[in-house]
Coordinates of C-alpha atoms and ligand atoms in Angstrom, one line a residue:
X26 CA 0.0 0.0 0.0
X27 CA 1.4 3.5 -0.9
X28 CA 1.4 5.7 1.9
X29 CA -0.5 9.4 1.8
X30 CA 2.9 10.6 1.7
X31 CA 4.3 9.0 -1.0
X32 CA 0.9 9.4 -2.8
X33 CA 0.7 11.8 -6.2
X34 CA -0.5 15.4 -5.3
X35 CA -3.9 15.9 -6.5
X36 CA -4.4 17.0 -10.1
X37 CA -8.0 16.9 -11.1
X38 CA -9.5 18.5 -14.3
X39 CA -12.7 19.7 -15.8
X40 CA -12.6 19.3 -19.8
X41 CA -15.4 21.3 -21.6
X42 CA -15.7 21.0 -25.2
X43 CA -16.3 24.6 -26.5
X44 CA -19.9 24.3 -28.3
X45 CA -22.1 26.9 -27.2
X46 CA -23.1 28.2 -24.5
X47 CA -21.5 27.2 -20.9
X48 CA -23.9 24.7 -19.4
X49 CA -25.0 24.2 -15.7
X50 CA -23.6 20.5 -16.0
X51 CA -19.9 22.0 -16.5
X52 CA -20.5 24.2 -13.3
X53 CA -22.0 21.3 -11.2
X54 CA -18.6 19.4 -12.5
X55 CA -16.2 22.3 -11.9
X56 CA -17.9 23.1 -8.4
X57 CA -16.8 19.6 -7.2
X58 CA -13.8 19.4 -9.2
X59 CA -13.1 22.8 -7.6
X60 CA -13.8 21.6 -4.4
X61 CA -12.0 18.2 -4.3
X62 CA -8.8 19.7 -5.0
X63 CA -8.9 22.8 -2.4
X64 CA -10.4 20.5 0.2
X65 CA -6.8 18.3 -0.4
X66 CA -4.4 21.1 -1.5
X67 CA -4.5 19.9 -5.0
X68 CA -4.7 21.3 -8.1
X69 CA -8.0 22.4 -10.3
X70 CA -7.1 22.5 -13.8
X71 CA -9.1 23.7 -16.7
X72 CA -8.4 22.1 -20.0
X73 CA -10.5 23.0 -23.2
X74 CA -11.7 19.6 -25.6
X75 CA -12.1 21.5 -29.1
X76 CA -10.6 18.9 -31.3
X77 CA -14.5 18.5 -33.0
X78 CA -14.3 21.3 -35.0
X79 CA -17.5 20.3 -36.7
X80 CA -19.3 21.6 -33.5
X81 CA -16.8 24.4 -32.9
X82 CA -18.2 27.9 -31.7
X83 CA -15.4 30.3 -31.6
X84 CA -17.1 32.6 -28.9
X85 CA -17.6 29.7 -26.6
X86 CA -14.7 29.6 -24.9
X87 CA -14.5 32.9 -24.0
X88 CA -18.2 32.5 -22.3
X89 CA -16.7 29.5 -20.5
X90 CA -13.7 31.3 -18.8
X91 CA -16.5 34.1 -18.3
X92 CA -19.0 32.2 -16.3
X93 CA -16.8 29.9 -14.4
X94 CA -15.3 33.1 -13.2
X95 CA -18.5 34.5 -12.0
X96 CA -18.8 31.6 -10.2
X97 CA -15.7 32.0 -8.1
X98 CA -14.6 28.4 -9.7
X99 CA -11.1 29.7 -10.3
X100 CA -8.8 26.8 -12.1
X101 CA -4.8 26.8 -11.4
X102 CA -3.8 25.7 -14.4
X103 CA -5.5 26.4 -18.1
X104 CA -5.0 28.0 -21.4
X105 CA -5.4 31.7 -20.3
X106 CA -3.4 31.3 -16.7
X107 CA -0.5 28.8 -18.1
X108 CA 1.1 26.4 -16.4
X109 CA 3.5 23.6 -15.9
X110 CA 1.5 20.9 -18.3
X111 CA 0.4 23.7 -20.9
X112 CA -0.8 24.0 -23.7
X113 CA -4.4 23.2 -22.4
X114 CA -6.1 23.9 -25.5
X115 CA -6.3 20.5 -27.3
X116 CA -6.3 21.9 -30.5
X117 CA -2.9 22.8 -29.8
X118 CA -1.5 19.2 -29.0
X119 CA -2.4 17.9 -32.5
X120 CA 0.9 16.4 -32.5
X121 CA 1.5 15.0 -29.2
X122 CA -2.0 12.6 -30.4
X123 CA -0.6 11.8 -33.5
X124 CA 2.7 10.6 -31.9
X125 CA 0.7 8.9 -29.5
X126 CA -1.6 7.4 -31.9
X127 CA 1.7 5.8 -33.9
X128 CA 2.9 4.1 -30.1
X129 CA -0.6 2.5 -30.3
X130 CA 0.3 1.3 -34.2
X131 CA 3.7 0.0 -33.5
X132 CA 3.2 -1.8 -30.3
X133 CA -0.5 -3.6 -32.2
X134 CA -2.9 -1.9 -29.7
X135 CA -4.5 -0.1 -32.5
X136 CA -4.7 -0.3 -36.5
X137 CA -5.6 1.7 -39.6
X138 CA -9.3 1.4 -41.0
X139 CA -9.5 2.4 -44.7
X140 CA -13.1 1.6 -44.5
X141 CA -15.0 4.8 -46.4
X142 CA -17.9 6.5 -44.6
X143 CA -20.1 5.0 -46.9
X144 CA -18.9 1.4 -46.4
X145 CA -19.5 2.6 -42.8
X146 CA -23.1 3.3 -43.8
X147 CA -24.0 0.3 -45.3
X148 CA -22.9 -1.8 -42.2
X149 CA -24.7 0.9 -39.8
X150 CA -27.6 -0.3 -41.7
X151 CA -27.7 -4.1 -42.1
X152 CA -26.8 -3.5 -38.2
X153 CA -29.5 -1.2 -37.5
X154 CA -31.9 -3.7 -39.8
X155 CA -30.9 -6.8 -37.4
X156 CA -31.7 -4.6 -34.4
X157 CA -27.7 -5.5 -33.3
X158 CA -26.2 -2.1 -31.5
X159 CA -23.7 -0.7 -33.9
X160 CA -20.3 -2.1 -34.3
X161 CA -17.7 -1.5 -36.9
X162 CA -17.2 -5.2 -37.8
X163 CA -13.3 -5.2 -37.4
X164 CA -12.8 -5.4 -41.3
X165 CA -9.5 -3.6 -41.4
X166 CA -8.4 -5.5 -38.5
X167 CA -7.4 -8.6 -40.7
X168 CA -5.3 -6.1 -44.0
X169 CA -2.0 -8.5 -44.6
X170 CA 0.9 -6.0 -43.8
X171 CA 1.3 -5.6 -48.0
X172 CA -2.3 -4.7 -48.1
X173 CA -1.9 -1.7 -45.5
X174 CA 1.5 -0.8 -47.2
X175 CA 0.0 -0.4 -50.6
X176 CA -3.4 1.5 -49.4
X177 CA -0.7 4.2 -47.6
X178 CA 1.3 3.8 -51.1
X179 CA -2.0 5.0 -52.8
X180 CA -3.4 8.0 -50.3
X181 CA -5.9 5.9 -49.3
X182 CA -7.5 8.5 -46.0
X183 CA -7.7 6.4 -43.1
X184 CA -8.5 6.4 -39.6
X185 CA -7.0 4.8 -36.1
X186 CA -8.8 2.5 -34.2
X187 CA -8.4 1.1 -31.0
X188 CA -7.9 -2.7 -31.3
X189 CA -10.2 -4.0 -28.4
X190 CA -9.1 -7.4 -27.2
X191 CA -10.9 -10.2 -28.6
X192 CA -14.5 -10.6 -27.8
X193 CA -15.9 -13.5 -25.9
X194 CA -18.9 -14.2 -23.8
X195 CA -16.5 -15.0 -20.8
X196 CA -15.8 -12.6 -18.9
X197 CA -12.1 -12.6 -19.1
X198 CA -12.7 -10.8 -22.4
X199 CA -13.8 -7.8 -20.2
X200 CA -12.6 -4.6 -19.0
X201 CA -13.5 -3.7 -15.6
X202 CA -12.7 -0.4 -13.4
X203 CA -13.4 0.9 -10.2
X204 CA -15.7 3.7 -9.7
X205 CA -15.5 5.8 -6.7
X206 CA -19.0 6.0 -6.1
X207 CA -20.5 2.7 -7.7
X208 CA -17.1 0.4 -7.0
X209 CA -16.5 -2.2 -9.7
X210 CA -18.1 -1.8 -13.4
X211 CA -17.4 -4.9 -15.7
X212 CA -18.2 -4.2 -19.2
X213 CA -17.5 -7.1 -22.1
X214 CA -15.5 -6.3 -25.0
X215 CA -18.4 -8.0 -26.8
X216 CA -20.0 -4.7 -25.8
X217 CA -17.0 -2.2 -26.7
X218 CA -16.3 -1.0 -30.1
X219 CA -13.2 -0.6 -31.5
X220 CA -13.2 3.2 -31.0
X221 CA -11.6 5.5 -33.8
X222 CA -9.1 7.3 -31.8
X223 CA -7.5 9.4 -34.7
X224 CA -10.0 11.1 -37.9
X225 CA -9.2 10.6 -41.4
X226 CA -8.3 14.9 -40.7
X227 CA -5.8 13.9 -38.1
X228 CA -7.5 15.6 -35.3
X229 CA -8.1 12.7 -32.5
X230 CA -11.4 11.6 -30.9
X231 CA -12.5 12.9 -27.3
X232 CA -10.9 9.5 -26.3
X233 CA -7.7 9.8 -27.5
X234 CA -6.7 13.2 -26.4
X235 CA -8.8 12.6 -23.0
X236 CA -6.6 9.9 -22.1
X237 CA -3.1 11.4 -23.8
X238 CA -4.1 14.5 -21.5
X239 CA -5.3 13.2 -18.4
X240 CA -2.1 11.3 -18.4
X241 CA 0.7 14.1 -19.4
X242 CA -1.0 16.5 -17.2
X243 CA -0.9 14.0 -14.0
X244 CA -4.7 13.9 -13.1
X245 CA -5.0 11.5 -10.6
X246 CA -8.6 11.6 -10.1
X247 CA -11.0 11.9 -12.8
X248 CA -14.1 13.2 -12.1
X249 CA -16.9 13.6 -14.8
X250 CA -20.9 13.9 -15.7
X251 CA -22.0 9.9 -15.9
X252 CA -23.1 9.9 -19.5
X253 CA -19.2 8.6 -19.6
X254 CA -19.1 5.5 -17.5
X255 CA -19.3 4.1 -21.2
X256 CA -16.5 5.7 -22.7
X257 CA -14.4 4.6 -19.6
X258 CA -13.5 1.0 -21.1
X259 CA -12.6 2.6 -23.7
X260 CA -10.0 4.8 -21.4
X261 CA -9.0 2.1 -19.1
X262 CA -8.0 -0.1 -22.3
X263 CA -5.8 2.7 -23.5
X264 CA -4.1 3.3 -20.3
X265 CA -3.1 -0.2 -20.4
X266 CA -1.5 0.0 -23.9
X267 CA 0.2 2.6 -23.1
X268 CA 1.2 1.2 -20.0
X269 CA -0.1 4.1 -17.6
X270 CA -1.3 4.2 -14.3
X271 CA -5.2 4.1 -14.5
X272 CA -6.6 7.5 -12.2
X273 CA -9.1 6.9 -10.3
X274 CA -12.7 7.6 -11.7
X275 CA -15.7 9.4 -10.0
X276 CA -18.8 9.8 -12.2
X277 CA -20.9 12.2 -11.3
X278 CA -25.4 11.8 -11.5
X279 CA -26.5 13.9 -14.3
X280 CA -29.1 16.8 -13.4
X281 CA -32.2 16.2 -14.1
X282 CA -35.5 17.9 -15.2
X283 CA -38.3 17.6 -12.8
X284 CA -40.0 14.8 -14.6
X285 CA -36.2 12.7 -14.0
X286 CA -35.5 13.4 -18.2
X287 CA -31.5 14.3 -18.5
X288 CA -31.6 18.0 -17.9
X289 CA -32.4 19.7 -21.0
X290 CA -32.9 22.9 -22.1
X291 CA -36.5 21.9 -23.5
X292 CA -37.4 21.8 -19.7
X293 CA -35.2 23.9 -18.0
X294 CA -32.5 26.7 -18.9
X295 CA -29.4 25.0 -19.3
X296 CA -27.0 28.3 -20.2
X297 CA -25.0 29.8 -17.2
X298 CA -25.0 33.2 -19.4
X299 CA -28.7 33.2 -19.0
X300 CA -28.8 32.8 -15.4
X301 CA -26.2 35.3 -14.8
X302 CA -27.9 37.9 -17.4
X303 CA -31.2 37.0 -15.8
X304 CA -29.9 38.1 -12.4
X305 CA -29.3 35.0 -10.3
X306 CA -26.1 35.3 -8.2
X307 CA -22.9 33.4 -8.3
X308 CA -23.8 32.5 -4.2
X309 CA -27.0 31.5 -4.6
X310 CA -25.7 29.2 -7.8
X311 CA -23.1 27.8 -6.1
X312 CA -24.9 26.9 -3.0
X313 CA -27.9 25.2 -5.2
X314 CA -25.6 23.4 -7.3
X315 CA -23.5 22.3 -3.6
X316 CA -27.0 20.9 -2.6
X317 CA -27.6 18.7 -5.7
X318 CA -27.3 15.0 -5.4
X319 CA -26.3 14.7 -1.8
X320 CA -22.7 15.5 -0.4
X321 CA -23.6 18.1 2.4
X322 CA -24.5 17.4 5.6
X323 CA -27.7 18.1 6.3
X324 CA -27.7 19.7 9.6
X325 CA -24.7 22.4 8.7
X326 CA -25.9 25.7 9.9
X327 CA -29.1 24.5 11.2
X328 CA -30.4 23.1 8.2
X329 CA -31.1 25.8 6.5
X330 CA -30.1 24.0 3.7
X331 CA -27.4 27.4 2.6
X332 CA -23.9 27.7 3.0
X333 CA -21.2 29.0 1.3
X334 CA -18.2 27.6 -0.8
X335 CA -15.8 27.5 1.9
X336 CA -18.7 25.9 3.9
X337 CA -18.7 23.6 0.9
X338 CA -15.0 23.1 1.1
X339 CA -15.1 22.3 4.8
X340 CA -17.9 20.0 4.8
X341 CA -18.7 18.2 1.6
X342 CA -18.3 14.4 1.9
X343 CA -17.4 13.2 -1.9
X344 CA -18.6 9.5 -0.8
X345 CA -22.3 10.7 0.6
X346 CA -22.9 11.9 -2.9
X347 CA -25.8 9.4 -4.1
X348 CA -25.9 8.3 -7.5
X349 CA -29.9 8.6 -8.4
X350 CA -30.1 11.5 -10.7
X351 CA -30.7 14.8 -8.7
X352 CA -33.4 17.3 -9.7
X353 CA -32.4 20.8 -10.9
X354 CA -35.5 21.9 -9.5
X355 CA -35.6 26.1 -10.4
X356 CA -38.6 26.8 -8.1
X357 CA -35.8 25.8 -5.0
X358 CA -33.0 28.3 -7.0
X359 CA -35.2 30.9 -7.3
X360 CA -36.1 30.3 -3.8
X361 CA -32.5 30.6 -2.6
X362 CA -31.8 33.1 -4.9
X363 CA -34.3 35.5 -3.1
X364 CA -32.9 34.5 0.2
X365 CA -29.3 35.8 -1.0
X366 CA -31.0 39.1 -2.3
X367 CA -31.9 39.2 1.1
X368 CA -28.9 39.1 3.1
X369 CA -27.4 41.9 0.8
X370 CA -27.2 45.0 2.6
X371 CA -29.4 47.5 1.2
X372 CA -26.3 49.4 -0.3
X373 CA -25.5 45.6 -2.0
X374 CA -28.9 45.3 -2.8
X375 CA -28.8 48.7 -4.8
X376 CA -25.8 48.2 -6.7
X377 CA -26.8 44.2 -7.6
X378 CA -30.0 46.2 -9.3
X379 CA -27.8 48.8 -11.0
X380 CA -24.9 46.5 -11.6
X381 CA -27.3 43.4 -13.4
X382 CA -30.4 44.9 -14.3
X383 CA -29.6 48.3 -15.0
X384 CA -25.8 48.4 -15.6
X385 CA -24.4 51.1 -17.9
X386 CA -23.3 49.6 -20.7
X387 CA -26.8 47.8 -21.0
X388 CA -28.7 50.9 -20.7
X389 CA -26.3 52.8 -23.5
X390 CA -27.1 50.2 -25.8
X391 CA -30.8 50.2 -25.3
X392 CA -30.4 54.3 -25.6
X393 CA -28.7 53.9 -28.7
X394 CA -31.8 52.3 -29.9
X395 CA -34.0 54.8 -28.8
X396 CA -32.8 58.1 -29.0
X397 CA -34.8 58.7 -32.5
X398 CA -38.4 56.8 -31.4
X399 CA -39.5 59.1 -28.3
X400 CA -40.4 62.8 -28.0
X401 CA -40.1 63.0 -24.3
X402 CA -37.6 61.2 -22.3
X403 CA -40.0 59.8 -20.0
X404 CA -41.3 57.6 -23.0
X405 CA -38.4 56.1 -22.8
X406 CA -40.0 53.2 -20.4
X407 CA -43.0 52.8 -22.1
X408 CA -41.2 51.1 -25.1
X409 CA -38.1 49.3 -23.4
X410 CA -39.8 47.4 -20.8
X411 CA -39.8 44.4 -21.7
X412 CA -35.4 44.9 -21.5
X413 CA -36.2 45.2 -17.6
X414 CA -38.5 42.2 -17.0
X415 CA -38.4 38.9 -16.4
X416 CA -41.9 37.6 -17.7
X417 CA -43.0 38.4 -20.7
X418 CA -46.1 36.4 -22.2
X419 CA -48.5 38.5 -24.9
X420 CA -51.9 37.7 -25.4
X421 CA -53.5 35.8 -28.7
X422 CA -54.6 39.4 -29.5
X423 CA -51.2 40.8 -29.5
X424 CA -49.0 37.3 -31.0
X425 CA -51.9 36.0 -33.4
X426 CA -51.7 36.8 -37.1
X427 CA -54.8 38.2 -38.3
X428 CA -55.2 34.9 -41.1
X429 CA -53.6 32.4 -39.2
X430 CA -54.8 29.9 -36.9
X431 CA -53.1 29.3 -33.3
X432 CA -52.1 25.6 -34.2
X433 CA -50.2 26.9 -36.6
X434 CA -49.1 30.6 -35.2
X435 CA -47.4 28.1 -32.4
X436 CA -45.7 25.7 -34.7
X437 CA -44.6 28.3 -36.4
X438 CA -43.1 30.1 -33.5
X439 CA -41.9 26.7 -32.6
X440 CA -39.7 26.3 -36.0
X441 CA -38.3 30.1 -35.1
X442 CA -37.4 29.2 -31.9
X443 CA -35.2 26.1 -33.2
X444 CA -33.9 28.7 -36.2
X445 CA -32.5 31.1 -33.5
X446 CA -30.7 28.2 -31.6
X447 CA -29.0 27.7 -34.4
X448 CA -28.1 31.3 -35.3
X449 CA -25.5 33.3 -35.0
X450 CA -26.3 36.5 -33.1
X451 CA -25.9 39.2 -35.5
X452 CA -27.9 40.8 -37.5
X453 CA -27.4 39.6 -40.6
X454 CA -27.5 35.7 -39.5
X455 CA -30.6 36.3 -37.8
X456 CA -32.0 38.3 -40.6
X457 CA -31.5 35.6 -43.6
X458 CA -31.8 32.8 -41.1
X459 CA -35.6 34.1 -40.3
X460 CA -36.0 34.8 -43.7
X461 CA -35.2 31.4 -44.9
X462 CA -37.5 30.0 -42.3
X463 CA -40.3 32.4 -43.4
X464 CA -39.9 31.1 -47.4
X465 CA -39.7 27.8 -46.6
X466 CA -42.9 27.6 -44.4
X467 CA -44.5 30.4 -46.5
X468 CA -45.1 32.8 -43.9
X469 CA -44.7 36.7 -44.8
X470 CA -41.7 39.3 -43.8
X471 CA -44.1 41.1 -41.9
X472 CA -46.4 37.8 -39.8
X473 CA -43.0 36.3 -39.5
X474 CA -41.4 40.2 -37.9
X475 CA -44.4 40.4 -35.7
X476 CA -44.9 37.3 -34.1
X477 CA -41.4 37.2 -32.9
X478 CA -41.7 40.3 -31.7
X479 CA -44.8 39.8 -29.8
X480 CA -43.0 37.0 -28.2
X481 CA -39.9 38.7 -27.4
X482 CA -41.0 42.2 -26.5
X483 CA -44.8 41.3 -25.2
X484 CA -46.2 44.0 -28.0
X485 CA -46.3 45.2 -31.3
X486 CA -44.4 48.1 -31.5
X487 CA -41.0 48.2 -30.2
X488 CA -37.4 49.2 -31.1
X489 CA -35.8 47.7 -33.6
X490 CA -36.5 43.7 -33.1
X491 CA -33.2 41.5 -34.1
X492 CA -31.3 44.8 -32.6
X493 CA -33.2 44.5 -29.6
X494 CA -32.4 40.7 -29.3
X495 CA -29.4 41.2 -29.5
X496 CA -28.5 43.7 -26.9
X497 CA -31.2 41.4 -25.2
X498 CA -28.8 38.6 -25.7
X499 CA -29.2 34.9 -27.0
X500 CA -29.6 32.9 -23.9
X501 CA -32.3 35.6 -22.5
X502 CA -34.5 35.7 -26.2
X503 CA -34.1 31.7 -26.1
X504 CA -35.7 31.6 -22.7
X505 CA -38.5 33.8 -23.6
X506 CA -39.6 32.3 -26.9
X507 CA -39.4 28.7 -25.0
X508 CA -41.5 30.5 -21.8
X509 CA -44.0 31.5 -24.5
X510 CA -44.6 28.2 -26.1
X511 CA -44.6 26.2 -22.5
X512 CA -47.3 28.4 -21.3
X513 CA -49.2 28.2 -24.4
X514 CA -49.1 24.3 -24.3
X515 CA -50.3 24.6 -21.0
X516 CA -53.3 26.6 -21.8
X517 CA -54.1 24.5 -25.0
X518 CA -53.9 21.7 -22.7
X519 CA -56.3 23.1 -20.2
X520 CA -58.9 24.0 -23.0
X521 CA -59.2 19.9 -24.0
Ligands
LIG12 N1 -15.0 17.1 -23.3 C1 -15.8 16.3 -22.4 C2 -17.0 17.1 -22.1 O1 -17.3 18.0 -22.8 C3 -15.0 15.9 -21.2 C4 -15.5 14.7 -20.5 C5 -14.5 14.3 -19.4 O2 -14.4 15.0 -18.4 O3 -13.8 13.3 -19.7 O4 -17.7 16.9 -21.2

């Protein structure tokens, strides 16, 4: 047995994979990341997953450094503070994968698929058709040495694949790991595919680089959302071709919406910009998110079920965490929200108002929209509040198209809600994007203008709309056109 002195410093990690906006999962991750490594005088490093440059978004990283730092989750190591592992960016360790990836060939642990994506396909299917889970069928597994040599003599684009061991129904053709919280988790290599570890473009998978990483930068202890107990065979098979030490794993239970779904934002706002823009505070986040899935004792400060992150950092016990999925139940943030407000001081309390709702540079952007719509400058309320409020539902008689039905006005708005997901937030994207929508479901400029604006401003005049929504901001718009539609399923629901 290694004794605690001889034991590795802690090094844990949170890994976010920069593709929209910052989501409460990474802040329920990062908080107890965060918290394991100050409660044992570790480090908290942040690394950034952006090798999937399909699902790329340039500003997301930015947002992620933003709202973690809100929070007061402040990492040691990462790609804007440096450090001794650096670069964390995985986009910039391109070649550290590919020289990995080449260990993995030479040593037999892994092999080159020249299989096309529409060979891919066509197995995918048959698979699909024979209801069998899908499996690349190991094809390129059995190329002769000459075969492989003359594919690479002829450019053929291939990728790397991890060569599971052979699959058997016993069980010594099995991977199995220890979870923290769950203890041992067997899975078959019947039941694990052989993974592609580097793309046709070079860039490696998530699993690849999250084991290349998670080694060179010394994590010990790796602790991650549960949707990857899957992936970890995967992981612990690669540690042992390379011949690493495995870290220990602790997977974490997912949020959930209040009908136990995975937390999504269908049901719930998922975007940390939106609850910060919306006025929740970092404290009242942090201590919500400290409650979630068990961990705290229940009777610190009187159970009063609110503490602080030190409090956290003091008290939380990572083996009472329980593994049934806990409820991110909003009425209970909003609830401790308010009692934060609360113990501001009414100095606190004033700037909080001035600082979130009506902070300067918010206010000179909304001017800037209205300085040629209002005669007197007390009319300047009458057309921007809907900047300033939190619920914002119109009536049929504002939102309804004269010739259109409501069925359709709300599948309509439904189709624009999932157009502006998708968007860009400028002008121009939202303009064509809306446009395209409006073409292809034959609905006018002017019903397609004015619905959305009836959703996001409450009426039918207003400033400018896509300017509006945009010093509005995405996360805030996307929560009042999804508002809109849940309470008018609710009331088509009551009318039946
Ligand atoms: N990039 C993964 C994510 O976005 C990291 C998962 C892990 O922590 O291994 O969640």
């Amino acid at each position: 047995m290694t004794s605690a002195s001889t034991e590795a410093p802690i090094r844990v990690r949170i890994a976010p994979s920069p593709t929209g906006d910052p989501h409460v999962g990474t802040a329920y991750i990062g908080l107890l990341n965060y918290i394991y490594a100050r409660q044992r005088a570790g480090k908290f490093v942040l690394r950034i997953e952006d090798t999937d440059r399909a699902r790329f978004v340039a500003t997301s990283e930015e947002m992620i450094f933003d709202s973690l730092r809100w929070l007061g989750l402040n990492w040691d190591e990462g790609p804007d503070v440096g450090g001794p592992f650096g670069p964390y960016r995985q986009s910039e360790r391109t070649e550290i994968y590919r020289e990995h990836a080449d260990i993995l060939l030479q040593t037999g642990k892994a092999y080159r698929c020249f299989c096309t994506p529409e060979e891919l396909e066509v197995v995918r299917k048959q698979q699909m058709a024979s209801k069998l889970p899908p499996r690349y069928p190991g094809t390129c597994r059995r190329l002769s040495s000459e075969q492989i040599e003359q594919n690479l003599a002829t450019g053929k684009v291939h990728t790397i694949r991890l060569a599971v061991p052979p699959h058997g129904a016993d069980l010594s053709s099995a991977t199995t790991f220890r979870d923290e919280l769950r203890g041992a988790i067997t899975f078959e290599h019947n039941n694990v595919d052989d993974q592609v570890l580097l793309k046709s473009d070079g860039y490696p998978t998530y699993h690849l680089a999250n084991v290349v990483d998670d080694h060179l930068m010394e994590i010990t202890d790796v602790i991650r959302a549960e949707e990857w107990i899957s992936s970890t065979p995967k992981h612990v098979l690669l540690y042992k071709a390379f011949g690493w030490q495995i870290p220990r794993f602790w997977h974490m239970p997912l949020l959930r919406n209040l009908d136990k779904s995975k937390i999504s934002k269908r049901k719930n706002p998922v975007s940390l910009i939106y609850y910060r823009d919306s006025g929740y505070l970092p404290e009242a986040i942090i201590n919500f998110l400290g409650l979630l899935g068990g961990g705290m004792p229940a009777d610190i400060n009187n159970g009063t079920e609110q503490f602080t992150l030190s409090e956290i950092i003091q008290h939380f016990v990572f083996t009472d965490i329980r593994v049934g999925g806990p409820v991110f139940d909003l009425t209970k943030l909003k609830w401790l929200n308010g009692e934060y407000l609360r113990k501001l001081s009414p100095e606190q309390f004033f700037l909080a108002v001035r600082n979130r709702v009506f902070s300067d540079d918010y206010l000179r952007q909304i001017s800037s929209l209205m300085q040629t719509r209002i005669e007197i400058l007390s009319q300047f309320g009458d057309l921007t509040s809907f900047f300033f409020s939190d619920n914002v539902i119109p009536a049929p008689d504002v939102f309804l198209p004269k010739k259109r039905s409501l069925d359709e006005t709300l599948a309509f708005a439904q189709d624009q809600l999932v157009a502006l997901e998708a968007s860009e937030w400028t002008h121009d994207a939202l303009e064509s994007g809306l446009k395209k929508l409006g073409e292809e479901k034959s609905w006018s400029v002017k019903e397609n203008f004015m619905l959305l604006r009836a959703i996001v401003t409450g009426s039918t005049t207003s400033p400018p709309l896509l300017e509006s929504m945009i010093v509005f901001g995405k996360a805030r718009t996307l929560d009042r056109v999804r508002r809109f539609l849940e309470a008018q399923k609710k009331l088509t629901t009551q009318k039946k």
